[in-house]
PDB file of N, CA and C in Angstrom:
ATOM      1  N   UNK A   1     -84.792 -15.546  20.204  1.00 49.00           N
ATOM      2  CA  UNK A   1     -83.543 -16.236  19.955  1.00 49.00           C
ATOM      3  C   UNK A   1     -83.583 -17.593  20.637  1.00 49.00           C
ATOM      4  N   UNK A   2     -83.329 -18.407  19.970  1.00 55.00           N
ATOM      5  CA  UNK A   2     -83.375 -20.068  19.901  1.00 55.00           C
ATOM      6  C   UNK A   2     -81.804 -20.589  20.162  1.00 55.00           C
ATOM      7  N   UNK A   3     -81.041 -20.467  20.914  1.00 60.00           N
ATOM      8  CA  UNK A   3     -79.885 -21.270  20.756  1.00 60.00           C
ATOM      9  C   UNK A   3     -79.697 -22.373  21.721  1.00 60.00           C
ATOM     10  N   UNK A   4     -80.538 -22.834  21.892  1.00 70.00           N
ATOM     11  CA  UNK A   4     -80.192 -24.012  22.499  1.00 70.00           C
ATOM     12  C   UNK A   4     -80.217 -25.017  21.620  1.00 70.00           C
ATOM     13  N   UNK A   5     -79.042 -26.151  21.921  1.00 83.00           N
ATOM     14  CA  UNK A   5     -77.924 -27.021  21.525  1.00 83.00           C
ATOM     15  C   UNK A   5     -77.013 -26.028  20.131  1.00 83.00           C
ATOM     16  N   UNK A   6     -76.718 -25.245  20.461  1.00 90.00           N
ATOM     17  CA  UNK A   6     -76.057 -24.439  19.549  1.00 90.00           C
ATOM     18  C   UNK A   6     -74.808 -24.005  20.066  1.00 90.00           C
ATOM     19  N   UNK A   7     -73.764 -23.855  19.210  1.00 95.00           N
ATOM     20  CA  UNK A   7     -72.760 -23.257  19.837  1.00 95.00           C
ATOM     21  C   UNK A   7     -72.056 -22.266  18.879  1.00 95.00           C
ATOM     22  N   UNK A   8     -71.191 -21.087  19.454  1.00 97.00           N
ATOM     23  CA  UNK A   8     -70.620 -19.977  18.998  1.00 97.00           C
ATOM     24  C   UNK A   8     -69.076 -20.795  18.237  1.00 97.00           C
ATOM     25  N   UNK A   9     -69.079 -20.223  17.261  1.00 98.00           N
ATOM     26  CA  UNK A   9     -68.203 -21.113  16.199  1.00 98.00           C
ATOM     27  C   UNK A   9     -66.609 -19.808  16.244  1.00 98.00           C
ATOM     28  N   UNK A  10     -65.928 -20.238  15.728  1.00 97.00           N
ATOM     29  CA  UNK A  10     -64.966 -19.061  14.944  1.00 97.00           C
ATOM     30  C   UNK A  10     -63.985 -19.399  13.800  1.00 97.00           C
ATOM     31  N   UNK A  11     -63.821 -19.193  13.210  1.00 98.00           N
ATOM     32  CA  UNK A  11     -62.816 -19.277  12.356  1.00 98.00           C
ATOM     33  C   UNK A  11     -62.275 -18.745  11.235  1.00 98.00           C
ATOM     34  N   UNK A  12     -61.473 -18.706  10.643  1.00 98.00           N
ATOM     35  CA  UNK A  12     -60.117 -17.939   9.483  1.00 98.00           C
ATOM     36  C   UNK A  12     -60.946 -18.497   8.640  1.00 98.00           C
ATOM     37  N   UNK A  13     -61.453 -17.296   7.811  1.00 98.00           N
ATOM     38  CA  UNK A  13     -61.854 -17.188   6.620  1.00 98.00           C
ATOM     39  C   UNK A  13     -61.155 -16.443   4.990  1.00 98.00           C
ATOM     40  N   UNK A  14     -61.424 -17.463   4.244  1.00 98.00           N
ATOM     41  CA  UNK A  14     -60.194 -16.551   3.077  1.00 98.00           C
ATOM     42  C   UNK A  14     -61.898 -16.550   1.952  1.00 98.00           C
ATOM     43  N   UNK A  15     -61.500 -15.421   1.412  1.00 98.00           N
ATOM     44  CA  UNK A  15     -62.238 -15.193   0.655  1.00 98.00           C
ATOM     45  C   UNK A  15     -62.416 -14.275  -0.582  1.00 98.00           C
ATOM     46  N   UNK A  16     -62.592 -14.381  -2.043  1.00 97.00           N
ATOM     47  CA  UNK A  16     -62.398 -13.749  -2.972  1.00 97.00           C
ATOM     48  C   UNK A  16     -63.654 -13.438  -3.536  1.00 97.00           C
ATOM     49  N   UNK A  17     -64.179 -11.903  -3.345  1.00 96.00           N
ATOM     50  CA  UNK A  17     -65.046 -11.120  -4.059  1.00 96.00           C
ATOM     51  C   UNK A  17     -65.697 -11.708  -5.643  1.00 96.00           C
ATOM     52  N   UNK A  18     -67.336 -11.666  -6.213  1.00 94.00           N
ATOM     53  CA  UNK A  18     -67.524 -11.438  -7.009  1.00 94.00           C
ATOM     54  C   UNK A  18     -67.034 -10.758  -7.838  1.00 94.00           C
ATOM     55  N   UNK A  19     -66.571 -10.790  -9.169  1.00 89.00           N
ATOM     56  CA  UNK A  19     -66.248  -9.617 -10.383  1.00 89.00           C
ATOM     57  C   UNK A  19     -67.022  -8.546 -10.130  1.00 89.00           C
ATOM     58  N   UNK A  20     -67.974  -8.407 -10.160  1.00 90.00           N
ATOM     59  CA  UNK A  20     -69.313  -7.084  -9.883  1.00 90.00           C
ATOM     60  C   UNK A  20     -68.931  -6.789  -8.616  1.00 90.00           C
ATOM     61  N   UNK A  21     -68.474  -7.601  -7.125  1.00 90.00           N
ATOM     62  CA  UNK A  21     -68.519  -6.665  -5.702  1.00 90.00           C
ATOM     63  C   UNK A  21     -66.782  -5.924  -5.604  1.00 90.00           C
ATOM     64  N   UNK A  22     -67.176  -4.619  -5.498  1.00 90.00           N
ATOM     65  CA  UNK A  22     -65.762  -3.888  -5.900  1.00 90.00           C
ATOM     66  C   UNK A  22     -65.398  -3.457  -4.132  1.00 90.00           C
ATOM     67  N   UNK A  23     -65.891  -4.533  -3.077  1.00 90.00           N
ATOM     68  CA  UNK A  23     -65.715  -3.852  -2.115  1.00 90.00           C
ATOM     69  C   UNK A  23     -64.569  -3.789  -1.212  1.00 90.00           C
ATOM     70  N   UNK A  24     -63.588  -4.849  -2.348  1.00 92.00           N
ATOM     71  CA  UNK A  24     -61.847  -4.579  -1.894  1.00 92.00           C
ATOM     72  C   UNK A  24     -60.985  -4.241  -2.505  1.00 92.00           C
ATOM     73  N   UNK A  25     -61.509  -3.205  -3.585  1.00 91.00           N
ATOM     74  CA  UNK A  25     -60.930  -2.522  -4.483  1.00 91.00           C
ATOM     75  C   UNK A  25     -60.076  -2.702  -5.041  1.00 91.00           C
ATOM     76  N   UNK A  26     -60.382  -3.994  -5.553  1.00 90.00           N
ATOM     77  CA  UNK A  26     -60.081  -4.808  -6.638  1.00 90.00           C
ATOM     78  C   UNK A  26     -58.591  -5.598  -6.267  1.00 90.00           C
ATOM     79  N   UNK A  27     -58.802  -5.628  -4.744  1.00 93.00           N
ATOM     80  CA  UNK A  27     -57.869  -6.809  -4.671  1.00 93.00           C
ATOM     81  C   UNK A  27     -58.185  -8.204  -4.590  1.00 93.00           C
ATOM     82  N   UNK A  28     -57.543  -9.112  -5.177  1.00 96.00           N
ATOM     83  CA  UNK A  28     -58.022 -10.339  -4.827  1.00 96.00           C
ATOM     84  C   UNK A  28     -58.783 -11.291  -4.145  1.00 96.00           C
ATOM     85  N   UNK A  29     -58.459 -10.727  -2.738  1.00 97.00           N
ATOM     86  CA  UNK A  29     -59.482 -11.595  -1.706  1.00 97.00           C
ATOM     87  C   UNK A  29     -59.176 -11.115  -0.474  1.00 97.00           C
ATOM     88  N   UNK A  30     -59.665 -11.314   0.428  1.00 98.00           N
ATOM     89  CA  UNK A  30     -59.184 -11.148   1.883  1.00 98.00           C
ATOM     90  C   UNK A  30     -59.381 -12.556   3.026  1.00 98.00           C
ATOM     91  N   UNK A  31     -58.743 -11.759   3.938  1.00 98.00           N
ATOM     92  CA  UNK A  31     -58.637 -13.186   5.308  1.00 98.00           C
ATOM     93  C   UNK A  31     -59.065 -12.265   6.363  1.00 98.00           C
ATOM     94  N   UNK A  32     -59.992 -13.305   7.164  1.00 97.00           N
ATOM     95  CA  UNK A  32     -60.435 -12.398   8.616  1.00 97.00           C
ATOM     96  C   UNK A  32     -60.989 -13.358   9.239  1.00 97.00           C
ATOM     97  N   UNK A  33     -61.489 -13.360  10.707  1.00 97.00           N
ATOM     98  CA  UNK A  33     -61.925 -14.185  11.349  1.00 97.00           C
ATOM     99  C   UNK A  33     -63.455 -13.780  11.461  1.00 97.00           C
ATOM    100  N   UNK A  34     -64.394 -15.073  11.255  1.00 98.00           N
ATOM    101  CA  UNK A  34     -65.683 -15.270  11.264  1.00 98.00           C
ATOM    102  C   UNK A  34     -66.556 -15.839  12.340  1.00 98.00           C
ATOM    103  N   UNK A  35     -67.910 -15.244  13.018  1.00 97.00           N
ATOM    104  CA  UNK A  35     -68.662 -16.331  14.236  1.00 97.00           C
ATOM    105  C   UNK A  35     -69.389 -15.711  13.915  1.00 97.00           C
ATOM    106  N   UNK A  36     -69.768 -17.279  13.617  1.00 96.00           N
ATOM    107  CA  UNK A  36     -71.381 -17.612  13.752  1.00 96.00           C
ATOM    108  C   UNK A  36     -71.875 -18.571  14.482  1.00 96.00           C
ATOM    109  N   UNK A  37     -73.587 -18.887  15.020  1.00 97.00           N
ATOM    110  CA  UNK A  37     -74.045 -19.945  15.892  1.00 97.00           C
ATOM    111  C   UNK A  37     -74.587 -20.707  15.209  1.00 97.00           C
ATOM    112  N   UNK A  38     -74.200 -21.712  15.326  1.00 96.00           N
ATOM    113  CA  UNK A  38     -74.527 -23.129  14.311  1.00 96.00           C
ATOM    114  C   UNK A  38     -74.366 -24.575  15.381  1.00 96.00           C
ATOM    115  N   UNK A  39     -75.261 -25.622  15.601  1.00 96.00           N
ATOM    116  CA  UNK A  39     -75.073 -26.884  15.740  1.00 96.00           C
ATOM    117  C   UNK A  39     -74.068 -27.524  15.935  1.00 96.00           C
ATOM    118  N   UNK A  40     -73.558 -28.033  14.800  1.00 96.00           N
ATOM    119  CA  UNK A  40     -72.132 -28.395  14.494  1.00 96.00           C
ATOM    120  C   UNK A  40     -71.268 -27.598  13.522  1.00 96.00           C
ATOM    121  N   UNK A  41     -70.248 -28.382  13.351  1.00 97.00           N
ATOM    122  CA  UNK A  41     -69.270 -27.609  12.915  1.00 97.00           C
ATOM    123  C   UNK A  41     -69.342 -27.266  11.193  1.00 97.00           C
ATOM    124  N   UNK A  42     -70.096 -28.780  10.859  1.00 97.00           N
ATOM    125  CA  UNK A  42     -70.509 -28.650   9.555  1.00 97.00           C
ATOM    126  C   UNK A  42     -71.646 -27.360   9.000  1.00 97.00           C
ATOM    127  N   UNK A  43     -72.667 -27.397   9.729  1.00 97.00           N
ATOM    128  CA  UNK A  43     -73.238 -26.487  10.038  1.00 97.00           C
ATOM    129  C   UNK A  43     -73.240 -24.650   9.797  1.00 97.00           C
ATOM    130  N   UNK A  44     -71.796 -24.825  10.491  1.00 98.00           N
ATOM    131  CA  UNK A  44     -71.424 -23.432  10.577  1.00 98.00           C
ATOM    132  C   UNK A  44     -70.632 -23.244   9.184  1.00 98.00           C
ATOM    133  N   UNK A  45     -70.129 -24.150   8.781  1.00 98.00           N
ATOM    134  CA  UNK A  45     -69.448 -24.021   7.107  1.00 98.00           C
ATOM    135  C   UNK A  45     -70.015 -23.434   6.300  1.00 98.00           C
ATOM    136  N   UNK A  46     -71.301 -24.412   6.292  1.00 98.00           N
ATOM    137  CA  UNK A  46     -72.624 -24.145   5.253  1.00 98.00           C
ATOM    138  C   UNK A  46     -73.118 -22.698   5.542  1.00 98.00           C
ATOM    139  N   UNK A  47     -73.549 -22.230   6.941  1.00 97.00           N
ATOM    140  CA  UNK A  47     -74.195 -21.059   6.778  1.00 97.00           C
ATOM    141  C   UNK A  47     -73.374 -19.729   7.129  1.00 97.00           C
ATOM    142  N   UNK A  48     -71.885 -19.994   7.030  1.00 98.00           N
ATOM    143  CA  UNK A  48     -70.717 -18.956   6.556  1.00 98.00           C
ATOM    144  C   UNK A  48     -70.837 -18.962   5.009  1.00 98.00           C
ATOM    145  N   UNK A  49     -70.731 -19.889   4.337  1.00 98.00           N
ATOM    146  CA  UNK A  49     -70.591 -20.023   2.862  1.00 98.00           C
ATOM    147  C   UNK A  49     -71.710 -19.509   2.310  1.00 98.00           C
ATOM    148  N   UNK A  50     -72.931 -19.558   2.794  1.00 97.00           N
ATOM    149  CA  UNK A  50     -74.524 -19.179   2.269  1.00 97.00           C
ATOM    150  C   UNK A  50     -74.481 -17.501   2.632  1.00 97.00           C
ATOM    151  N   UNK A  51     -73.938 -17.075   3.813  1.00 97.00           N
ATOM    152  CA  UNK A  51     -74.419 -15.638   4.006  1.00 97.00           C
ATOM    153  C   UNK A  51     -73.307 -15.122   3.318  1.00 97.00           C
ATOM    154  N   UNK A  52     -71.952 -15.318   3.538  1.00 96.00           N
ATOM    155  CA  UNK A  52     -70.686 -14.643   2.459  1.00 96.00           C
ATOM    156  C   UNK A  52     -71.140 -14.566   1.213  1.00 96.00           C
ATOM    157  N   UNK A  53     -72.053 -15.721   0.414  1.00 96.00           N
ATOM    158  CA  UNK A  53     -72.491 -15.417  -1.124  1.00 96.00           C
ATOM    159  C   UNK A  53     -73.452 -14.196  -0.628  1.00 96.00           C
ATOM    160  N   UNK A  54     -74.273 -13.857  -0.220  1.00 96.00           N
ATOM    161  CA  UNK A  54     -75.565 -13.348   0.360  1.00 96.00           C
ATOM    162  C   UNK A  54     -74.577 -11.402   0.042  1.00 96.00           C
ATOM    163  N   UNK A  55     -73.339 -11.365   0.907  1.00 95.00           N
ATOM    164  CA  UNK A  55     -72.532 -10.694   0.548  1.00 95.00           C
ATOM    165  C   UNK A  55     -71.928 -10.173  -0.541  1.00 95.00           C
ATOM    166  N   UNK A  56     -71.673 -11.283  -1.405  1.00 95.00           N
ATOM    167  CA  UNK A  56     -71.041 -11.196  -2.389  1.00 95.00           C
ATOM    168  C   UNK A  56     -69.419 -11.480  -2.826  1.00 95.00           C
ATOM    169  N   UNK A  57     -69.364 -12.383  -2.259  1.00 97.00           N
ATOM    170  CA  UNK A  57     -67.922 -13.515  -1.812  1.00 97.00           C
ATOM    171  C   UNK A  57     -67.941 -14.728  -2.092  1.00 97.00           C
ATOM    172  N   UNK A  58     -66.821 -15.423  -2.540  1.00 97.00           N
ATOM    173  CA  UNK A  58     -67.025 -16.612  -2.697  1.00 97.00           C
ATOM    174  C   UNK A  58     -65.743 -17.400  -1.288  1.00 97.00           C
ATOM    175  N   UNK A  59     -66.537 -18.315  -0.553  1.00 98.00           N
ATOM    176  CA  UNK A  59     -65.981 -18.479   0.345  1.00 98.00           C
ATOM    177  C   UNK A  59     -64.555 -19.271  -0.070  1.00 98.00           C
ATOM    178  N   UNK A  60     -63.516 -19.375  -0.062  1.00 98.00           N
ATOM    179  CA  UNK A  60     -62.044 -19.949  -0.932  1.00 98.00           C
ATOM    180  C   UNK A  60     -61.563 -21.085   0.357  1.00 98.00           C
ATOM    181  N   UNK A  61     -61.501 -20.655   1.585  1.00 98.00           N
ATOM    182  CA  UNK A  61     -60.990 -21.551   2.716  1.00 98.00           C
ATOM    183  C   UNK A  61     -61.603 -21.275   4.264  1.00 98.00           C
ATOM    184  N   UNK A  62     -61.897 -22.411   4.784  1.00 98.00           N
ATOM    185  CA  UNK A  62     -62.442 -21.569   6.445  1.00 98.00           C
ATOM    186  C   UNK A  62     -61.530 -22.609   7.365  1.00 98.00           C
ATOM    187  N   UNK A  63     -60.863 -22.242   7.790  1.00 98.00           N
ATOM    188  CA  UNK A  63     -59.652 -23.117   8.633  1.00 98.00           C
ATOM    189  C   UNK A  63     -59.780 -22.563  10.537  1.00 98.00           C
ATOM    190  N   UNK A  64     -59.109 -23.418  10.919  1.00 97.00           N
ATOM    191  CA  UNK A  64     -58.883 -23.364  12.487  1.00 97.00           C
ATOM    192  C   UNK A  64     -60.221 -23.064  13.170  1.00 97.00           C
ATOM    193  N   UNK A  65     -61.300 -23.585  12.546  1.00 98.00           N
ATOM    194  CA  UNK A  65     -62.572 -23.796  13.288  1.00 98.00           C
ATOM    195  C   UNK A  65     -62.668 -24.232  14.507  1.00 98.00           C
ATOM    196  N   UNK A  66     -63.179 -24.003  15.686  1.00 97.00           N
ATOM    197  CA  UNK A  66     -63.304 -23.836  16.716  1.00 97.00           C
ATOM    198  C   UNK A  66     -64.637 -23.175  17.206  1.00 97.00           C
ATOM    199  N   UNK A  67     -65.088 -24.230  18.546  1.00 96.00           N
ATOM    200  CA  UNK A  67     -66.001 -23.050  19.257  1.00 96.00           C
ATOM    201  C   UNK A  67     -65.173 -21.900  20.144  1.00 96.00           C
ATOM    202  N   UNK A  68     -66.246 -20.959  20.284  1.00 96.00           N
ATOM    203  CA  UNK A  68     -65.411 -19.614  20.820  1.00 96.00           C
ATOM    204  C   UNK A  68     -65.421 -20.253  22.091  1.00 96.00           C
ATOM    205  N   UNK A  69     -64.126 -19.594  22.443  1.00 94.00           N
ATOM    206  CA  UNK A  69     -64.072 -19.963  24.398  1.00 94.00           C
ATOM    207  C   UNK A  69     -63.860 -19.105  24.903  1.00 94.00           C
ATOM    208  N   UNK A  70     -64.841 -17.968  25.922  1.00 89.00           N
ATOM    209  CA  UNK A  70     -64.881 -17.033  26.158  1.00 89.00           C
ATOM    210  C   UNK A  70     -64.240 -16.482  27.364  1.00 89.00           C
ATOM    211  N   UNK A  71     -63.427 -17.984  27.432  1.00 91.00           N
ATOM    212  CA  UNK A  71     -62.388 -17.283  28.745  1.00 91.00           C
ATOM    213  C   UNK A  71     -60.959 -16.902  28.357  1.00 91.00           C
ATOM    214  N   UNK A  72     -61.037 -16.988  27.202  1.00 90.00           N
ATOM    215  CA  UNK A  72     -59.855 -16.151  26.358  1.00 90.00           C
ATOM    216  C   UNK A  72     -60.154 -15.040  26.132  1.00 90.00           C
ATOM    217  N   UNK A  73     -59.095 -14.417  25.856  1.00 87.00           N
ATOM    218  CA  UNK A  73     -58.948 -13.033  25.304  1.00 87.00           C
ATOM    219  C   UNK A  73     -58.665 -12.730  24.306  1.00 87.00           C
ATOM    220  N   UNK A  74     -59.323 -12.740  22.894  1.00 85.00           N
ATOM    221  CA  UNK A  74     -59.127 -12.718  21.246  1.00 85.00           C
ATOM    222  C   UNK A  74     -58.923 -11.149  20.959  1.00 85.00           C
ATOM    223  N   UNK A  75     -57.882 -11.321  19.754  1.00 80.00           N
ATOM    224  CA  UNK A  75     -57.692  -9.682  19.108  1.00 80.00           C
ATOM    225  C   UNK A  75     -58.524  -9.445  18.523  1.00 80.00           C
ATOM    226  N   UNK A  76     -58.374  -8.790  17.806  1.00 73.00           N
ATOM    227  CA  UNK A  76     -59.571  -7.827  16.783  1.00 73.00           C
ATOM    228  C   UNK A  76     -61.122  -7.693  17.012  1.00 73.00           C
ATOM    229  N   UNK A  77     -60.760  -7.666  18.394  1.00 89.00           N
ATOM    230  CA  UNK A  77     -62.111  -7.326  18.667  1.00 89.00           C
ATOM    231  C   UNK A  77     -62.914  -8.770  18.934  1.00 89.00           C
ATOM    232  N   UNK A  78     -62.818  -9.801  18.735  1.00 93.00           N
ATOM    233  CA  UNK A  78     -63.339 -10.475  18.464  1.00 93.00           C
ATOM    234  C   UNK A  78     -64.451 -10.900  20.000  1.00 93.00           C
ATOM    235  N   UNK A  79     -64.123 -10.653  21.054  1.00 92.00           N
ATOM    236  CA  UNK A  79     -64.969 -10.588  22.318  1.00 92.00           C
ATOM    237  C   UNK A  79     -66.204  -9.996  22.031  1.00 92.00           C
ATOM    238  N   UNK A  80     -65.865  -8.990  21.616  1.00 94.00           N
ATOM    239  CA  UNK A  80     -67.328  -7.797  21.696  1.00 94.00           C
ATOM    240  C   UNK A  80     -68.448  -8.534  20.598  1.00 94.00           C
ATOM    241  N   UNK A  81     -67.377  -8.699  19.182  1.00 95.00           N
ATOM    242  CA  UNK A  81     -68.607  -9.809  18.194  1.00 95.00           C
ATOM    243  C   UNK A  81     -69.250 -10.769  18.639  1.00 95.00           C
ATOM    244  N   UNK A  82     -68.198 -11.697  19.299  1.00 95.00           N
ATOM    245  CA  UNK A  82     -68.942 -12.726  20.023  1.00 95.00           C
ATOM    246  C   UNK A  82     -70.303 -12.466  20.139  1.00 95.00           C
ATOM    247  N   UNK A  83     -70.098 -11.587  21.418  1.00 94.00           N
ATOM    248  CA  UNK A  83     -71.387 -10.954  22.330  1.00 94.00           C
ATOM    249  C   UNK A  83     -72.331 -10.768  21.719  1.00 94.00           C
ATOM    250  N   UNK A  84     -72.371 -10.144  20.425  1.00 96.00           N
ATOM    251  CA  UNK A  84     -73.145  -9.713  19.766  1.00 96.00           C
ATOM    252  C   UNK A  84     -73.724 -10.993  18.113  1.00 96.00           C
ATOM    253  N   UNK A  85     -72.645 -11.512  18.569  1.00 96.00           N
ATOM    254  CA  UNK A  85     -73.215 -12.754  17.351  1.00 96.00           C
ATOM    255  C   UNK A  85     -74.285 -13.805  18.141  1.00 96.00           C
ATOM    256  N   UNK A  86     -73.877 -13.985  19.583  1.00 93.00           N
ATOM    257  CA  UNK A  86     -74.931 -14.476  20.187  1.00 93.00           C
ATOM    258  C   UNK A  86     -76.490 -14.070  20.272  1.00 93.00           C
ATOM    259  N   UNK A  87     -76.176 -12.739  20.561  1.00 94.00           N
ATOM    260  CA  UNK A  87     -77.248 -11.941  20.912  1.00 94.00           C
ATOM    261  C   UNK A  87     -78.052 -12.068  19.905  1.00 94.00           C
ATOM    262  N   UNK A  88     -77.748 -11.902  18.801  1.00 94.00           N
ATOM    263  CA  UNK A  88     -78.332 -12.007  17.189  1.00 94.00           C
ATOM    264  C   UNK A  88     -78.772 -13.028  16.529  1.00 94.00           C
ATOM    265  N   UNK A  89     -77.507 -13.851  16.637  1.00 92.00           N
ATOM    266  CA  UNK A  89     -77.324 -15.191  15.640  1.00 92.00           C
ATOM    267  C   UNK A  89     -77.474 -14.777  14.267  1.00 92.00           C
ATOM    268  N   UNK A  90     -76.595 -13.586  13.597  1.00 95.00           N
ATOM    269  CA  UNK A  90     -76.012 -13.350  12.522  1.00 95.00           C
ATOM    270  C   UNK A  90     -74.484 -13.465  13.184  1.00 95.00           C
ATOM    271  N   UNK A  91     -74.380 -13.190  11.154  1.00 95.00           N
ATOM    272  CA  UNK A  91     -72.636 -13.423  11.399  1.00 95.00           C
ATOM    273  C   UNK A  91     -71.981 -12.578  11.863  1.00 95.00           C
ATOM    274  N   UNK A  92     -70.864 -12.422  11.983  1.00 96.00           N
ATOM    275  CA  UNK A  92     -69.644 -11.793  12.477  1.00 96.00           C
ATOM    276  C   UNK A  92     -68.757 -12.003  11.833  1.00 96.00           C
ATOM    277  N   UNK A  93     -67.533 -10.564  11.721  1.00 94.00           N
ATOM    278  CA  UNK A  93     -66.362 -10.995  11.052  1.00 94.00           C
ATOM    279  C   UNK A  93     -65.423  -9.947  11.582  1.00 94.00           C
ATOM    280  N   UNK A  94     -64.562 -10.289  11.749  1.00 93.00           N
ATOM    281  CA  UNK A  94     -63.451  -9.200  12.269  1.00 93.00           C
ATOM    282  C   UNK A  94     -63.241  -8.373  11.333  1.00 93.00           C
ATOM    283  N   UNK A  95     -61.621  -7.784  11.144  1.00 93.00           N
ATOM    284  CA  UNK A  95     -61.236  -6.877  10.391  1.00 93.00           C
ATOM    285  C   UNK A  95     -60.313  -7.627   8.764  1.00 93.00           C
ATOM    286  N   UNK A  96     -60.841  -7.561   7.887  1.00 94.00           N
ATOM    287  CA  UNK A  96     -60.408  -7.977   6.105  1.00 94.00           C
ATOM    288  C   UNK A  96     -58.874  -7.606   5.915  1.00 94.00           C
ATOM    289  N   UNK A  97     -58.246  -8.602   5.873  1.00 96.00           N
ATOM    290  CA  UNK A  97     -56.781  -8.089   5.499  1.00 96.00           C
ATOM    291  C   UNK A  97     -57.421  -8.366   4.514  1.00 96.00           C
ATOM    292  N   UNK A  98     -56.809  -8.120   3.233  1.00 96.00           N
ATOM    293  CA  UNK A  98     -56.846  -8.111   1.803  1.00 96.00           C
ATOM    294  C   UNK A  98     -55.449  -8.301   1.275  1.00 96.00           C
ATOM    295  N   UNK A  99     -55.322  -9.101   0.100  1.00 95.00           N
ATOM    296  CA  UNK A  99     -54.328  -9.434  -0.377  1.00 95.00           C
ATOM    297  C   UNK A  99     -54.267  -9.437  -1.991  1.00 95.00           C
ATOM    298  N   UNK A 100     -53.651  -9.149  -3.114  1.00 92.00           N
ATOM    299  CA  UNK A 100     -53.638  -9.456  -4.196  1.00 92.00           C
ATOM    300  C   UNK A 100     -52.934 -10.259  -4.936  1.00 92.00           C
TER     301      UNK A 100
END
């Protein structure tokens, strides 16, 4: 693992499923929070948008981007991903509200 000049990203992701991926049972799209380690901020757009297709999503909005600051205390878990999005440098995503 390579992360140097890299930093832990986060942000609100909206996103609406392929026709073929039935994996929100057939609701429209969902919203959840995403980290990944990327450079810059642009960076982290591109390779949220590249692994979500990889998924089978089309990425719709990624808002309130931010690096993670780990002297906060985030819901949904989002501490423990961190940890583990570092460790990795794959993505992360919290928990999919879904909406139709």
């Amino acid at each position: 693992m390579n992360i140097q000049n890299k930093k832990l990203w986060l942000a609100l992701a909206t996103v609406a499923p392929f026709i073929d991926n039935n994996d929100l049972n057939g609701a429209k799209g969902a919203v959840f929070n995403v980290l990944f380690v990327a450079k810059t901020k642009k960076e982290f757009k591109e390779k949220v948008r590249f692994k979500l297709l990889e998924f089978g999503y089309v990425l719709e909005n990624l808002e309130d981007i931010e690096p993670f600051d780990f002297k906060k205390t985030y819901g949904d878990n989002l501490n423990n991903l961190a940890e583990i999005a570092l460790q990795t440098e794959n993505i992360q995503w919290g928990t999919f509200y879904i909406y139709d």
